[in-house]
Amino acid sequence: MTDPNAASRPVQAVVLAGGQGSRLRPYTDDRPKPMVEIPGTGTPIIGHQLTWLAEEGVTDVVVSCGHLADVLQDWLDSADLPVRVTTVVETEPLGRGGGLKYAAAHLPHPDRPWYATNGDIWTRFSLRDMADFHTERDAVATLALARPRIPWGAVKTDGFGRVTDFIEAPPTTYEINAGVYVFSPEFAGLLPERGDHERTTFPRLARERRLAGFPIPQGAYWRAIDTAKDLTEAARELATLGR
């Protein structure tokens, strides 16, 4: 049976892979953050991302490089990749919004929607469902929303102030920007040449009710790899999940 939504889903994506990764040192002393391997997988973070994108129907990816760009480019050139990859390198710092705009200019289909993801995100959920959500709400941009676990144990009390339970690392009650996006074609034109789109473009779209938030389904895996502890916990969690 033909899927009526297939034509509106992105087949192209941008991966923002230019960060310094200072909190992941010494792992990032000789490689950019997306090239750090999740222990036990034999594959860098960006390798997992490209596989996921391919599984979700993406055929073309633009990788925006920065810190130690040659290391990332060498790996991309030598790896057996499931998608066509183009790399771009900023000749001067453009900020997150400017960098995203620069990378988007190299997408093969400027008149079609596109995904974007931060280069330090390790996740698995249906991008197709997120794209359909984006289309149904007639949004210009849609953010994936996650509920990460807080790094401390929580304490529950009753109405009289008596402790009733301890909960180890519960999910936060707030949703956060998960670093995965769906953008309509016109979004690139709304990005700043320099600066941070999360302080300019996103608030503007929110005021205009053209920014949507897609909750990552309960039980789907999501983690931002920011520190060495994140690497260790990701490896443990993935072993538990059998991935």
Short mmCIF file of C-alpha atoms in Angstrom, two decimals:
data_model
loop_
_atom_site.label_atom_id
_atom_site.label_comp_id
_atom_site.label_asym_id
_atom_site.label_seq_id
_atom_site.Cartn_x
_atom_site.Cartn_y
_atom_site.Cartn_z
CA MET A 1 0.00 0.00 0.00
CA THR A 2 1.31 3.45 -0.92
CA ASP A 3 2.10 5.71 2.03
CA PRO A 4 0.33 9.06 1.39
CA ASN A 5 2.76 10.93 3.66
CA ALA A 6 5.96 9.67 2.08
CA ALA A 7 6.30 12.53 -0.41
CA SER A 8 6.29 15.18 2.34
CA ARG A 9 9.01 13.57 4.45
CA PRO A 10 12.63 14.75 4.26
CA VAL A 11 15.23 12.75 2.36
CA GLN A 12 18.07 15.11 3.34
CA ALA A 13 19.64 16.19 6.61
CA VAL A 14 22.29 18.36 8.21
CA VAL A 15 24.52 17.08 11.02
CA LEU A 16 26.18 19.81 13.08
CA ALA A 17 29.55 18.33 13.94
CA GLY A 18 31.81 21.32 14.56
CA GLY A 19 31.82 21.62 18.36
CA GLN A 20 34.98 21.68 20.48
CA GLY A 21 33.82 18.96 22.89
CA SER A 22 35.89 20.42 25.71
CA ARG A 23 33.96 18.53 28.41
CA LEU A 24 34.81 15.23 26.72
CA ARG A 25 38.57 15.65 26.97
CA PRO A 26 40.87 13.76 26.68
CA TYR A 27 38.70 11.91 24.11
CA THR A 28 38.45 15.08 22.00
CA ASP A 29 42.12 16.03 22.14
CA ASP A 30 42.71 14.36 18.78
CA ARG A 31 39.22 14.10 17.28
CA PRO A 32 35.96 16.08 17.13
CA LYS A 33 33.17 15.06 19.48
CA PRO A 34 31.11 13.19 16.81
CA MET A 35 34.15 10.98 16.17
CA VAL A 36 34.25 9.71 19.76
CA GLU A 37 33.32 6.02 19.91
CA ILE A 38 30.62 4.79 22.26
CA PRO A 39 32.44 2.00 24.15
CA GLY A 40 31.67 -1.47 22.89
CA THR A 41 30.11 -0.41 19.59
CA GLY A 42 33.23 0.04 17.46
CA THR A 43 31.57 3.01 15.75
CA PRO A 44 31.81 6.77 16.38
CA ILE A 45 28.70 8.75 17.32
CA ILE A 46 28.31 10.13 13.81
CA GLY A 47 28.38 6.62 12.35
CA HIS A 48 25.37 5.69 14.47
CA GLN A 49 23.64 8.91 13.39
CA LEU A 50 24.16 8.27 9.68
CA THR A 51 22.84 4.72 10.02
CA TRP A 52 19.75 6.01 11.83
CA LEU A 53 19.13 8.70 9.23
CA ALA A 54 19.42 6.15 6.42
CA GLU A 55 16.96 3.83 8.18
CA GLU A 56 14.51 6.77 8.32
CA GLY A 57 14.62 7.39 4.57
CA VAL A 58 17.42 9.95 4.30
CA THR A 59 19.65 9.67 1.23
CA ASP A 60 21.80 12.84 1.45
CA VAL A 61 23.53 14.38 4.48
CA VAL A 62 25.54 17.59 4.83
CA VAL A 63 28.01 17.39 7.71
CA SER A 64 29.09 20.76 9.10
CA CYS A 65 32.65 20.39 10.39
CA GLY A 66 34.80 22.64 12.55
CA HIS A 67 37.14 21.42 15.31
CA LEU A 68 39.64 18.92 13.83
CA ALA A 69 37.58 18.78 10.64
CA ASP A 70 40.23 16.77 8.77
CA VAL A 71 39.87 13.84 11.19
CA LEU A 72 36.14 13.67 10.57
CA GLN A 73 36.52 14.12 6.82
CA ASP A 74 39.14 11.35 6.62
CA TRP A 75 36.81 8.94 8.42
CA LEU A 76 33.86 9.84 6.18
CA ASP A 77 36.03 9.33 3.10
CA SER A 78 37.15 5.87 4.23
CA ALA A 79 33.95 4.53 5.80
CA ASP A 80 31.27 2.50 4.01
CA LEU A 81 28.43 4.97 4.47
CA PRO A 82 24.70 4.26 4.00
CA VAL A 83 24.03 7.79 2.65
CA ARG A 84 25.67 10.33 0.34
CA VAL A 85 27.67 12.78 2.47
CA THR A 86 28.91 16.28 1.71
CA THR A 87 31.13 18.09 4.21
CA VAL A 88 31.35 21.84 4.72
CA VAL A 89 33.78 23.76 6.92
CA GLU A 90 33.18 27.28 8.20
CA THR A 91 36.09 29.54 7.26
CA GLU A 92 35.17 31.79 10.20
CA PRO A 93 32.90 31.24 13.22
CA LEU A 94 29.29 31.88 12.25
CA GLY A 95 27.52 30.83 15.44
CA ARG A 96 24.98 28.02 15.63
CA GLY A 97 22.39 29.74 13.46
CA GLY A 98 24.86 30.98 10.88
CA GLY A 99 26.52 27.58 10.73
CA LEU A 100 23.19 25.88 10.20
CA LYS A 101 22.32 28.34 7.41
CA TYR A 102 25.70 27.77 5.74
CA ALA A 103 25.29 23.99 5.86
CA ALA A 104 21.68 24.15 4.61
CA ALA A 105 22.85 26.03 1.53
CA HIS A 106 24.62 22.82 0.45
CA LEU A 107 21.57 20.55 0.66
CA PRO A 108 20.74 18.98 -2.72
CA HIS A 109 17.02 19.82 -2.60
CA PRO A 110 16.54 23.41 -1.35
CA ASP A 111 12.82 23.26 -2.13
CA ARG A 112 12.22 20.24 0.12
CA PRO A 113 12.08 19.82 3.92
CA TRP A 114 15.10 18.60 5.87
CA TYR A 115 16.15 17.11 9.16
CA ALA A 116 18.96 18.41 11.35
CA THR A 117 20.69 16.94 14.37
CA ASN A 118 23.45 17.95 16.71
CA GLY A 119 26.53 15.81 16.27
CA ASP A 120 26.60 14.61 19.89
CA ILE A 121 23.11 13.08 20.04
CA TRP A 122 22.69 9.31 20.27
CA THR A 123 19.06 8.36 19.84
CA ARG A 124 16.57 6.09 18.12
CA PHE A 125 12.97 7.05 17.38
CA SER A 126 10.79 7.41 14.28
CA LEU A 127 11.81 10.46 12.28
CA ARG A 128 9.00 9.58 9.88
CA ASP A 129 6.47 10.06 12.69
CA MET A 130 8.15 13.35 13.60
CA ALA A 131 7.97 14.53 9.97
CA ASP A 132 4.26 13.66 9.81
CA PHE A 133 3.71 15.55 13.09
CA HIS A 134 5.51 18.56 11.55
CA THR A 135 3.34 18.46 8.43
CA GLU A 136 0.07 18.02 10.33
CA ARG A 137 0.76 21.15 12.38
CA ASP A 138 1.83 23.20 9.35
CA ALA A 139 5.00 24.14 11.24
CA VAL A 140 8.06 25.85 9.83
CA ALA A 141 10.26 24.11 12.40
CA THR A 142 9.70 21.20 14.77
CA LEU A 143 11.92 20.32 17.74
CA ALA A 144 12.18 16.85 19.21
CA LEU A 145 11.54 17.04 22.96
CA ALA A 146 13.16 14.73 25.51
CA ARG A 147 12.76 14.14 29.24
CA PRO A 148 16.29 13.26 30.40
CA ARG A 149 16.92 11.70 33.77
CA ILE A 150 18.28 14.03 36.42
CA PRO A 151 21.70 12.93 37.69
CA TRP A 152 20.67 12.71 41.35
CA GLY A 153 18.28 10.63 43.38
CA ALA A 154 14.94 12.26 44.22
CA VAL A 155 13.07 12.23 47.50
CA LYS A 156 9.26 11.98 47.77
CA THR A 157 7.45 13.36 50.79
CA ASP A 158 3.82 13.39 51.91
CA GLY A 159 1.70 16.39 52.89
CA PHE A 160 3.15 16.35 56.40
CA GLY A 161 6.78 16.45 55.25
CA ARG A 162 7.49 12.79 55.94
CA VAL A 163 9.80 11.03 53.49
CA THR A 164 7.88 8.29 51.69
CA ASP A 165 10.24 7.11 48.96
CA PHE A 166 13.59 7.50 47.21
CA ILE A 167 13.74 7.45 43.40
CA GLU A 168 17.08 6.94 41.66
CA ALA A 169 17.67 9.35 38.73
CA PRO A 170 14.03 9.98 37.77
CA PRO A 171 13.08 11.68 34.48
CA THR A 172 12.79 15.46 34.77
CA THR A 173 9.28 16.89 34.70
CA TYR A 174 10.38 19.37 32.03
CA GLU A 175 10.82 18.68 28.34
CA ILE A 176 14.05 19.88 26.76
CA ASN A 177 15.23 20.54 23.22
CA ALA A 178 16.59 17.13 22.18
CA GLY A 179 18.81 18.46 19.38
CA VAL A 180 16.86 16.83 16.52
CA TYR A 181 14.74 18.89 14.13
CA VAL A 182 12.46 18.92 11.10
CA PHE A 183 12.56 22.10 9.00
CA SER A 184 10.39 23.27 6.14
CA PRO A 185 12.21 24.66 3.06
CA GLU A 186 11.61 28.30 4.05
CA PHE A 187 13.33 27.86 7.43
CA ALA A 188 16.83 28.37 5.99
CA GLY A 189 15.85 31.86 4.84
CA LEU A 190 14.86 32.79 8.41
CA LEU A 191 18.25 31.88 9.89
CA PRO A 192 20.75 34.61 10.77
CA GLU A 193 23.95 34.98 8.75
CA ARG A 194 25.75 34.97 12.11
CA GLY A 195 24.56 34.23 15.59
CA ASP A 196 22.32 31.82 17.45
CA HIS A 197 18.99 30.81 15.92
CA GLU A 198 17.76 29.61 19.31
CA ARG A 199 17.81 33.23 20.49
CA THR A 200 16.39 34.74 17.29
CA THR A 201 14.62 32.47 14.80
CA PHE A 202 13.07 30.00 17.25
CA PRO A 203 11.53 32.66 19.56
CA ARG A 204 10.14 34.48 16.53
CA LEU A 205 8.52 31.32 15.18
CA ALA A 206 7.17 30.50 18.64
CA ARG A 207 5.47 33.91 18.86
CA GLU A 208 3.96 33.30 15.42
CA ARG A 209 2.79 29.79 16.46
CA ARG A 210 4.86 28.23 13.68
CA LEU A 211 7.22 26.25 15.95
CA ALA A 212 6.16 22.76 17.04
CA GLY A 213 7.48 20.35 19.67
CA PHE A 214 7.44 16.59 19.08
CA PRO A 215 7.74 14.53 22.29
CA ILE A 216 10.11 11.61 21.79
CA PRO A 217 7.96 8.51 22.45
CA GLN A 218 8.21 6.97 25.90
CA GLY A 219 10.74 4.15 25.90
CA ALA A 220 12.72 5.49 22.92
CA TYR A 221 16.44 5.88 23.57
CA TRP A 222 17.94 9.39 23.77
CA ARG A 223 21.17 10.71 25.23
CA ALA A 224 23.38 13.72 24.61
CA ILE A 225 27.05 12.72 24.80
CA ASP A 226 28.64 15.64 26.67
CA THR A 227 31.00 14.05 29.20
CA ALA A 228 33.00 10.88 29.80
CA LYS A 229 30.27 9.80 32.22
CA ASP A 230 27.74 10.01 29.36
CA LEU A 231 29.90 7.65 27.31
CA THR A 232 30.06 5.13 30.15
CA GLU A 233 26.33 5.30 30.83
CA ALA A 234 25.46 5.08 27.12
CA ALA A 235 27.53 1.92 26.81
CA ARG A 236 25.82 0.41 29.86
CA GLU A 237 22.35 1.35 28.68
CA LEU A 238 22.92 0.06 25.18
CA ALA A 239 24.21 -3.25 26.55
CA THR A 240 21.02 -3.49 28.62
CA LEU A 241 18.92 -2.77 25.55
CA GLY A 242 20.84 -5.37 23.54
CA ARG A 243 21.87 -2.92 20.82
#
